[in-house]
Each structure stands twice: as C-alpha cells, then as structure tokens.
XYZ file of N, CA and C in Angstrom:
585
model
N 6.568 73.450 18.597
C 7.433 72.691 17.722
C 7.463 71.224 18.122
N 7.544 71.069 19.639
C 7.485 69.591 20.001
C 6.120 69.044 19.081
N 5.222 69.389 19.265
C 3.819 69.110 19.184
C 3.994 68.732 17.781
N 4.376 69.380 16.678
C 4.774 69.457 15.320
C 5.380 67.741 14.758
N 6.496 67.545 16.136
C 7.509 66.722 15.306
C 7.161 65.229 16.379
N 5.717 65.856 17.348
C 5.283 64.456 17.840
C 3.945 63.793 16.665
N 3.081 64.430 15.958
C 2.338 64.573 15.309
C 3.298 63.950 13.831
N 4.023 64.919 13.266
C 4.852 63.849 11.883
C 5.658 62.764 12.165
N 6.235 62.109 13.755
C 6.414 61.138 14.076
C 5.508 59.902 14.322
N 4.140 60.406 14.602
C 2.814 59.577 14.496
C 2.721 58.993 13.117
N 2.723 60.093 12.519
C 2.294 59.725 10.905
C 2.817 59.256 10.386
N 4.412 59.184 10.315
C 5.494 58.350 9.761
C 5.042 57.089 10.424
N 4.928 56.986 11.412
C 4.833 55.182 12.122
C 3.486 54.482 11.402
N 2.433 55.348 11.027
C 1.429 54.564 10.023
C 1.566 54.739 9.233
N 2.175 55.861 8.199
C 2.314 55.280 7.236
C 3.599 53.964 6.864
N 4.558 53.794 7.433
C 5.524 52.745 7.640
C 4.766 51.583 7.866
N 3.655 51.672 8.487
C 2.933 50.223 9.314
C 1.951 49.807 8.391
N 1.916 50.932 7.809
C 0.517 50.369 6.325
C 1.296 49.580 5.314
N 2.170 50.131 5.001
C 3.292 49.551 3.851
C 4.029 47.813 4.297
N 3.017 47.107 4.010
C 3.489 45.635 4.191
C 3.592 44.720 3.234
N 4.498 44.048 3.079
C 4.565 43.425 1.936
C 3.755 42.914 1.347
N 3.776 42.723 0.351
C 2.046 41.546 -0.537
C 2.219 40.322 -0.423
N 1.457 39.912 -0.005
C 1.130 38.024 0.429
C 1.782 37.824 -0.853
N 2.687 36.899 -1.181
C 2.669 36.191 -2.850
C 2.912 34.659 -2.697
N 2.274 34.203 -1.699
C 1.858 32.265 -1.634
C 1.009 32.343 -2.298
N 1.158 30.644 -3.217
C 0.426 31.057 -4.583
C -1.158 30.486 -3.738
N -2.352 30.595 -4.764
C -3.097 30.206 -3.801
C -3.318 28.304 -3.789
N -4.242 27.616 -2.943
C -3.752 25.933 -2.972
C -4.198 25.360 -4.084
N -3.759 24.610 -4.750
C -4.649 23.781 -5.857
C -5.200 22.947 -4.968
N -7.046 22.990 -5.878
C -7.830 22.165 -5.230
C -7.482 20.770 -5.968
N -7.584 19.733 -4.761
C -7.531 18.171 -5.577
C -9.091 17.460 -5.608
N -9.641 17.079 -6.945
C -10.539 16.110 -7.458
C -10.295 15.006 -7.447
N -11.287 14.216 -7.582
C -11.455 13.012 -7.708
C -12.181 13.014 -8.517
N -12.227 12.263 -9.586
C -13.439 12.020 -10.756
C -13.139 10.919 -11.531
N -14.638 10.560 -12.151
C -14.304 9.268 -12.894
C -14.543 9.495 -14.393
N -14.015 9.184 -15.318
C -13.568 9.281 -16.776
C -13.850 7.998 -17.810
N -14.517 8.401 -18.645
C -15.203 7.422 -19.328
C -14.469 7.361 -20.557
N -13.726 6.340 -21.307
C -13.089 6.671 -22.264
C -13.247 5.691 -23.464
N -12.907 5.652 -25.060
C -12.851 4.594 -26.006
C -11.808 3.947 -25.392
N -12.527 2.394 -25.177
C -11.908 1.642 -24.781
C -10.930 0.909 -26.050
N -11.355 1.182 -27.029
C -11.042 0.093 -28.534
C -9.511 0.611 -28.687
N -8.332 -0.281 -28.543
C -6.880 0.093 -28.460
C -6.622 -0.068 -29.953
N -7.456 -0.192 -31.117
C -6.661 -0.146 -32.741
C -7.264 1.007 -33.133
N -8.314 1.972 -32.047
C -8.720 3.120 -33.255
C -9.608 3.583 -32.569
N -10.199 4.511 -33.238
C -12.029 5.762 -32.437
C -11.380 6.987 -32.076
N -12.213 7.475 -31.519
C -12.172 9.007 -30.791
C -11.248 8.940 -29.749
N -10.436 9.726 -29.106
C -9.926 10.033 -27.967
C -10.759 10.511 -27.323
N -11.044 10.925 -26.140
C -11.435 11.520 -24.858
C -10.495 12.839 -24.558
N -11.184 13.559 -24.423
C -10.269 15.268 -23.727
C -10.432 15.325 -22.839
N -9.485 15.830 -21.959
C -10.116 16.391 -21.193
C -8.994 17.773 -20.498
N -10.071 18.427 -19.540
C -9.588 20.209 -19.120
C -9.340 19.894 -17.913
N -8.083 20.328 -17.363
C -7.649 20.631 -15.916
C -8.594 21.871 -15.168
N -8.455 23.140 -16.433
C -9.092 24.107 -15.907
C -10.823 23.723 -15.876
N -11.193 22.906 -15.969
C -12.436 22.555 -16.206
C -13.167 21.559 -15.197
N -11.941 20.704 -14.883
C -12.142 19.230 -14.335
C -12.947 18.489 -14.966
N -13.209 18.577 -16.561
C -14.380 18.066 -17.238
C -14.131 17.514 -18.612
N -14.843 16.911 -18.766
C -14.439 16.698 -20.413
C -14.675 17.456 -21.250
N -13.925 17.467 -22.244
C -14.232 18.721 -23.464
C -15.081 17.495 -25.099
N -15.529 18.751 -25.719
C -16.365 17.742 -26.185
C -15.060 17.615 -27.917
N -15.455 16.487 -28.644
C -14.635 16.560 -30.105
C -14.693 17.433 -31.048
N -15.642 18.050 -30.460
C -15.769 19.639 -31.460
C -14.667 20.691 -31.119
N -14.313 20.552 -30.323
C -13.142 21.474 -29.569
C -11.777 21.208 -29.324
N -11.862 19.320 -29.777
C -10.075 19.083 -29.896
C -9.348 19.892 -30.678
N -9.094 20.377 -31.996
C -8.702 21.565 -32.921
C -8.466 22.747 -31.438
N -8.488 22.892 -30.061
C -8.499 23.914 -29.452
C -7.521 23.531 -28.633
N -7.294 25.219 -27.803
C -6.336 24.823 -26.268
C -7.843 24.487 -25.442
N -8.828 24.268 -25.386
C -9.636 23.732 -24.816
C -9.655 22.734 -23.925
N -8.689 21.801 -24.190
C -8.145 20.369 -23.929
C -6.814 20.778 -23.452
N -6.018 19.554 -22.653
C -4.638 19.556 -21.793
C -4.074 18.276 -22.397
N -5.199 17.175 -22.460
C -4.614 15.786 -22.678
C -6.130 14.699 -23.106
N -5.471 13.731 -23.825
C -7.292 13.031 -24.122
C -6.433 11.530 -24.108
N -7.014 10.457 -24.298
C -6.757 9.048 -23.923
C -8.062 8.229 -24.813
N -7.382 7.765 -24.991
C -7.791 6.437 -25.791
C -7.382 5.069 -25.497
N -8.423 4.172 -24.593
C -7.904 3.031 -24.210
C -7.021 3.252 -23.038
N -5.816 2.863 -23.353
C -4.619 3.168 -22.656
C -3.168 4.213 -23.320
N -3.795 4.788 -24.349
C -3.200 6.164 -25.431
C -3.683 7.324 -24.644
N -2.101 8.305 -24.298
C -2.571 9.331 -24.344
C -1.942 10.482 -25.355
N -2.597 11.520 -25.495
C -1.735 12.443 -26.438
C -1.736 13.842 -25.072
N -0.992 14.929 -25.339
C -1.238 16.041 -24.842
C -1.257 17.189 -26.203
N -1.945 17.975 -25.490
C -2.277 19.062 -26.634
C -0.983 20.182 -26.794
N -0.356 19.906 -27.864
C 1.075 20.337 -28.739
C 1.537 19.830 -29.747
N 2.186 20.539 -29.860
C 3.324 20.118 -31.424
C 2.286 18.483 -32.286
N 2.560 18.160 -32.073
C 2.099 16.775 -33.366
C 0.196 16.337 -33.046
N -0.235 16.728 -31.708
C -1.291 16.645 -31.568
C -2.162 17.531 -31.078
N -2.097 18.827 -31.157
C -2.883 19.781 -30.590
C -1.984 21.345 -30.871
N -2.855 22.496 -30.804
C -2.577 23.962 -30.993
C -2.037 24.466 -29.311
N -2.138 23.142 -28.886
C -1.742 24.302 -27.430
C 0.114 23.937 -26.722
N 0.299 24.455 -25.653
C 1.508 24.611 -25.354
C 1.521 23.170 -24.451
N 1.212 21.840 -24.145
C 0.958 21.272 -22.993
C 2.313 20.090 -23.461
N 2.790 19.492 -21.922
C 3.547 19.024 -21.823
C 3.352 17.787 -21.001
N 4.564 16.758 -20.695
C 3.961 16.076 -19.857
C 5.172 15.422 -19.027
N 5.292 14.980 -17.747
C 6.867 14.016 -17.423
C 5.615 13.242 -16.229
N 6.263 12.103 -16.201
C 6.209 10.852 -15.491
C 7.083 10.524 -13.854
N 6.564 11.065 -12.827
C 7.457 11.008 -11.708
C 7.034 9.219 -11.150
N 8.094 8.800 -10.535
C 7.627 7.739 -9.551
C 7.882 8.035 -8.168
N 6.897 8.807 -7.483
C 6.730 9.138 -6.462
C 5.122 9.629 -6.483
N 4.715 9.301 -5.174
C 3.257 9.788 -5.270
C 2.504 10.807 -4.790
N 1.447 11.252 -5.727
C 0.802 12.185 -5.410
C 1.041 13.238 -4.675
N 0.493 13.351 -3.527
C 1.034 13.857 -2.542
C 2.250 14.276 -2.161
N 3.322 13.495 -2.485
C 5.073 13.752 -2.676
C 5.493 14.787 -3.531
N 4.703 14.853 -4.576
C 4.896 16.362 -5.565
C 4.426 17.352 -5.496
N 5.195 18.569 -4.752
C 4.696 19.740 -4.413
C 5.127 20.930 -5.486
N 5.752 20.390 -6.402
C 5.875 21.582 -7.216
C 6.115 21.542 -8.477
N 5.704 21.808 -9.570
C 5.580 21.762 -11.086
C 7.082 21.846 -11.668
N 8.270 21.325 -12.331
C 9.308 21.433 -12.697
C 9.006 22.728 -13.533
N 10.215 23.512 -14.138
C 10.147 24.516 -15.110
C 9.888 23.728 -16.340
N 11.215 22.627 -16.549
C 11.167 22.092 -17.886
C 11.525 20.767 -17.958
N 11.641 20.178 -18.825
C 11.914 19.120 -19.465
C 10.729 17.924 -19.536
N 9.633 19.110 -20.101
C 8.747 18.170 -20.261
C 8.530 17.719 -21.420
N 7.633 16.320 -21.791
C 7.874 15.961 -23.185
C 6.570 15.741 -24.119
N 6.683 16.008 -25.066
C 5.374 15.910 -25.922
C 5.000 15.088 -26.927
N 4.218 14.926 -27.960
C 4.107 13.845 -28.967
C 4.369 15.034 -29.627
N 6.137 13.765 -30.600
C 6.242 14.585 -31.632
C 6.088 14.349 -32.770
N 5.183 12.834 -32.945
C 4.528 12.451 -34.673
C 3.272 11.803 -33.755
N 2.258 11.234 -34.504
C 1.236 10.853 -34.956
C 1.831 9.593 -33.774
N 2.550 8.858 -34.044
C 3.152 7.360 -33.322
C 4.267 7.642 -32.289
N 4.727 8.894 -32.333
C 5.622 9.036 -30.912
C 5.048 10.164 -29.896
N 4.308 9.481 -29.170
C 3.504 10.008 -27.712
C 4.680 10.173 -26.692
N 4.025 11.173 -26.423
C 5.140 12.070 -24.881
C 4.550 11.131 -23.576
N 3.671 10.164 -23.896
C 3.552 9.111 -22.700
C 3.136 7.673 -23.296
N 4.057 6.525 -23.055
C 3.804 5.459 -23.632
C 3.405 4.256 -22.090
N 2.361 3.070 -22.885
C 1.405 2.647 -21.788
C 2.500 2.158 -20.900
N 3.331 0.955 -21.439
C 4.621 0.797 -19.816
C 5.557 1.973 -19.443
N 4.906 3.171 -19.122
C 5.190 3.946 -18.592
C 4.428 4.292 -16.944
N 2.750 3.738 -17.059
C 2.284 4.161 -15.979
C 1.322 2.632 -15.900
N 1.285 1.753 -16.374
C 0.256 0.398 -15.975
C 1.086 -0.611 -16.423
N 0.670 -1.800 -15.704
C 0.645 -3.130 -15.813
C -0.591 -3.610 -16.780
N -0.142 -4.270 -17.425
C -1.509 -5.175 -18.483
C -1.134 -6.851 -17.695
N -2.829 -7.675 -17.910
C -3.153 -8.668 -17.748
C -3.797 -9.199 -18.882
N -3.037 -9.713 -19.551
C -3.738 -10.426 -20.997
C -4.732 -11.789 -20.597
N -4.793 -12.388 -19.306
C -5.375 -13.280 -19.127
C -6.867 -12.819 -18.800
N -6.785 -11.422 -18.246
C -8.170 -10.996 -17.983
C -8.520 -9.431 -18.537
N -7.563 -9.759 -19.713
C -7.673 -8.275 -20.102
C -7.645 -6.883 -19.770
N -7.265 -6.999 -18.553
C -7.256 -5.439 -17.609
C -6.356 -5.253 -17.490
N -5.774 -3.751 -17.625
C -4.599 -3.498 -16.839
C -4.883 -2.607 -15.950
N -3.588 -2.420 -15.155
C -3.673 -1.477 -13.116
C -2.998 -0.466 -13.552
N -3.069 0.545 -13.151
C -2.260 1.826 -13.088
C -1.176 1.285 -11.905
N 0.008 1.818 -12.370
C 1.102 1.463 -11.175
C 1.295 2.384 -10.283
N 1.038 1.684 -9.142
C 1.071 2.940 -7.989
C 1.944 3.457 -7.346
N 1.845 4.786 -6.988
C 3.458 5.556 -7.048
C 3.667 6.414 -8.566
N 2.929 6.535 -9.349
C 3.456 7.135 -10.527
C 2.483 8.401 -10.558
N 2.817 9.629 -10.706
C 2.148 10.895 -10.750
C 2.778 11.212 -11.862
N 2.071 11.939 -12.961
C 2.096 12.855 -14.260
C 1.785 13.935 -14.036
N 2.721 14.993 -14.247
C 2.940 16.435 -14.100
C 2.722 17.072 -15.445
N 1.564 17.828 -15.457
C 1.689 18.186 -17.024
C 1.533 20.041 -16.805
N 1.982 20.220 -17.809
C 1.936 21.998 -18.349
C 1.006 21.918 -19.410
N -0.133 22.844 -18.710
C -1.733 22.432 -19.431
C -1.139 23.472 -20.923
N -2.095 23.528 -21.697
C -2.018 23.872 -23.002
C -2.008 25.238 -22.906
N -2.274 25.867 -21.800
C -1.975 27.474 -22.058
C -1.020 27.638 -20.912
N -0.088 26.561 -20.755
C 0.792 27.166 -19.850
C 0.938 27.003 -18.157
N -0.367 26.235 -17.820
C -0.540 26.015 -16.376
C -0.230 24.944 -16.124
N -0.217 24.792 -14.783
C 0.287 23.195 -13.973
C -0.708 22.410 -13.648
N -0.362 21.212 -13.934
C -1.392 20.460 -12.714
C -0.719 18.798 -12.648
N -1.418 18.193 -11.688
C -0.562 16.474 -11.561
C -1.392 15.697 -11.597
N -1.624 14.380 -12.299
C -2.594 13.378 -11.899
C -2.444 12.484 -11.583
N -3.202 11.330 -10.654
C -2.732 10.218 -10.350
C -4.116 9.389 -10.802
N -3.511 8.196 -11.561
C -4.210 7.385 -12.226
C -4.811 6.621 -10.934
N -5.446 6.440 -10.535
C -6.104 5.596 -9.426
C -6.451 3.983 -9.532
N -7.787 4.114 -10.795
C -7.875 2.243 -11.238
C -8.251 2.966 -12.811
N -8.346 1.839 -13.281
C -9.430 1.688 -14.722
C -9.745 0.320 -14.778
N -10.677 0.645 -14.758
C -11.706 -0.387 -15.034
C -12.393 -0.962 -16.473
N -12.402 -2.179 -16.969
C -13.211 -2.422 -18.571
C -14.860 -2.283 -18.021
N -15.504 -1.185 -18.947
C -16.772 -1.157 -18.724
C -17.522 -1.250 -19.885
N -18.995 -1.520 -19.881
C -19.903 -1.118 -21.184
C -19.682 0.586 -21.553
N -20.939 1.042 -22.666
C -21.254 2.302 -23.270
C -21.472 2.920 -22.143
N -21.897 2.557 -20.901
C -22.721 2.864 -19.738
C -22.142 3.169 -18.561
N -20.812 2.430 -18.637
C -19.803 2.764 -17.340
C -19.906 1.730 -16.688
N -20.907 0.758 -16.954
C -21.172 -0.647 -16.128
C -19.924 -1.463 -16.145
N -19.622 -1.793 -15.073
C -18.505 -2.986 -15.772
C -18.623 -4.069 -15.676
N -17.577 -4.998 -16.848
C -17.471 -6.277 -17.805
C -16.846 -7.125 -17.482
N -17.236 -7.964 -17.743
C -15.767 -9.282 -16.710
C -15.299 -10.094 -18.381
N -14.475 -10.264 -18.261
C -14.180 -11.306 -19.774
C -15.254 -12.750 -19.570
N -15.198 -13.194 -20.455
C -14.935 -12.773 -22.323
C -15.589 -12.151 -22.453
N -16.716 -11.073 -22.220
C -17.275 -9.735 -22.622
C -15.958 -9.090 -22.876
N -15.882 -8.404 -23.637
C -15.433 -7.344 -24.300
C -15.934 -5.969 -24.179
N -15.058 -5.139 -23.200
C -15.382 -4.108 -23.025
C -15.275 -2.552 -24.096
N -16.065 -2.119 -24.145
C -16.164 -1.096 -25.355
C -15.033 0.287 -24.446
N -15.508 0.782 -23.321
C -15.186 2.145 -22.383
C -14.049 1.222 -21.127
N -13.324 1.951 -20.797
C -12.534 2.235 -19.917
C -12.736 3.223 -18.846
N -13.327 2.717 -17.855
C -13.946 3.926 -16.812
C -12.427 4.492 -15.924
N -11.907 5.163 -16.162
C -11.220 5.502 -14.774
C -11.084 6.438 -13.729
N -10.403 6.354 -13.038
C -10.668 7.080 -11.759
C -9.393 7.630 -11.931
N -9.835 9.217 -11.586
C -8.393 10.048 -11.535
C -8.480 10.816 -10.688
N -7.080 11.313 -10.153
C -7.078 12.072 -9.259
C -6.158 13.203 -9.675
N -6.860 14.271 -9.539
C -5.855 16.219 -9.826
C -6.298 17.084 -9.329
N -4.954 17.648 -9.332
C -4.676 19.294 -8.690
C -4.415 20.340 -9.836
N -4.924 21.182 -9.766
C -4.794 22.296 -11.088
C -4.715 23.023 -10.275
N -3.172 23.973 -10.749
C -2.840 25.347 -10.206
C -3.384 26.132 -11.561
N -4.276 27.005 -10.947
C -5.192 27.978 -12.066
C -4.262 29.425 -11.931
N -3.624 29.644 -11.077
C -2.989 30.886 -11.051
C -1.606 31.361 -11.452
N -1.184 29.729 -12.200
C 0.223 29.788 -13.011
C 1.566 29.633 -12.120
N 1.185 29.300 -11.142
C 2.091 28.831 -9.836
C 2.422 27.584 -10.189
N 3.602 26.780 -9.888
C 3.550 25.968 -10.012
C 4.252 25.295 -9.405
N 3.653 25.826 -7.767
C 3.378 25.185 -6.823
C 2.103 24.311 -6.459
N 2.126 23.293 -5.925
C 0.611 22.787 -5.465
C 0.381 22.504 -4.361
C-alpha cells in the first residue's frame, strides 16, 4: 500500500509540474526604418499607401481595400475609414517620442470624417519653411494608429526631404515633384497593443 500511495504521489507532482501557465507576453514589434517616396504636388494627384503589415507600399489598385493603414500626399494624410477607406484604421498624435510609447491606447482615436476633415492635419506633426520650401517633421511627435483591420502600430516621421521622380533631391527654385521620407515603425501583428 505504501508503494501504491508513493507511486500516485509521484504522479500527482508531474502531473501538477506539467500544468504551467501559458506565456501570454505579446510577442516584440519589430521596428523599421524605411524611406517613402510620395506626390509631392500639395493642390492634387495620387496619394501614396502604405501597409504596416507589409512595411511596403500598396499599389492604387488596392486603395478601394483594407490593404492600406494610411497614404500621404505631400504633407496630407488620410487613414483608411469612414470618409476615406473600407477599413477600421485610426489615428492620435502623441508628443513624446518613439521609444516613450509602449503601448497602443484602446480609444480615442480619430479619423477623416469628409473628403476636407483629415484625422491628421499638417501643423500637427511639421514645421514649413516657405523661404526654402521644406518643411521638418517635429521631433518628439509619434502617431499611433489602429491599422485598418484592427492592429497597432506607431510611427515616427524622421525627415522629408523635396526630391525629383527619382528620389534625388532638389534645392529651390527647382521644384520638387516627390517627397522622400524617412519613417520609422513598429507593427504589433499579433493584435497586442503592446510594443
């Protein structure tokens, strides 16, 4: 009998020792760096898309989609929802940087809700120089957006630059056609929205 209740005392202690909780840290969002080529022309043209889940641009055949998170024009951006897109995406404006934002808010994010009222307007995140035509992204400002199907991610505007068709860049009085910029994001792909 000893033998009995040393043997189902074994077994109780592994099975007890197998039974461990499930890891649930979400996993890390990776951060990019990439550079973004955009219509530079601020009265009109194409926007630019682009995918968090992608880190890439999406092409204009696919704006009509959740394909896209957010696209830019010049210094215009839209996100994909309500007045400009089929998808769920959102957007808020922190002034704190990058790095300082570790976690995706639930809510109060904001969207374009006509054609002329954008959920991000340009003195929101740059300085303009009308003497040399450029403007700076202001530093310290991270955009937290809720991609179009629901996921997180943050970007930090880095520079933009006035460039040719080519990405070359223009010094005034050339007139630059593209807006090259440099961005920086984290996409949580696993709906965490933690980063």
């Amino acid at each position: 009998m000893n033998k009995r209740n040393v043997i189902f005392a074994v077994l109780m202690i592994v099975v007890f020792a197998s039974c461990k909780k499930d890891k649930t840290d979400p996993t890390p969002s990776k951060v990019d760096t990439k550079d973004f080529l955009v219509n530079g022309n601020p009265a009109g043209g194409n926007y630019n898309f682009f995918s968090f889940e992608n880190a890439a641009e999406v092409t204009q055949v696919d704006s009509a989609s959740t394909k896209w998170d957010f696209a830019i024009r010049f210094e215009t951006f839209i996100v994909n929802s309500n007045a400009s897109g089929p998808g769920n995406a959102g957007v808020q404006i922190f002034n704190q940087p990058f790095d300082a934002i570790t976690t995706a808010p639930s809510t109060s994010y904001r969207y374009d809700t006509t054609v002329s009222q954008k959920a991000i307007k340009g003195a929101d995140w740059y300085t303009y120089n009308p003497t040399t035509r450029s403007f700076s992204p202001i530093a310290g400002k991270t955009f937290v957006f809720r991609t179009a199907t629901g996921k997180y991610a943050k970007l930090e505007m880095i520079s933009a630059d006035p460039a040719d068709d080519l990405g070359n860049p223009v010094v005034p009085p050339t007139r630059p056609t593209k807006i090259k910029y440099k961005i920086r994001v984290a996409y949580q792909g696993d709906g965490s929205q933690a980063f």
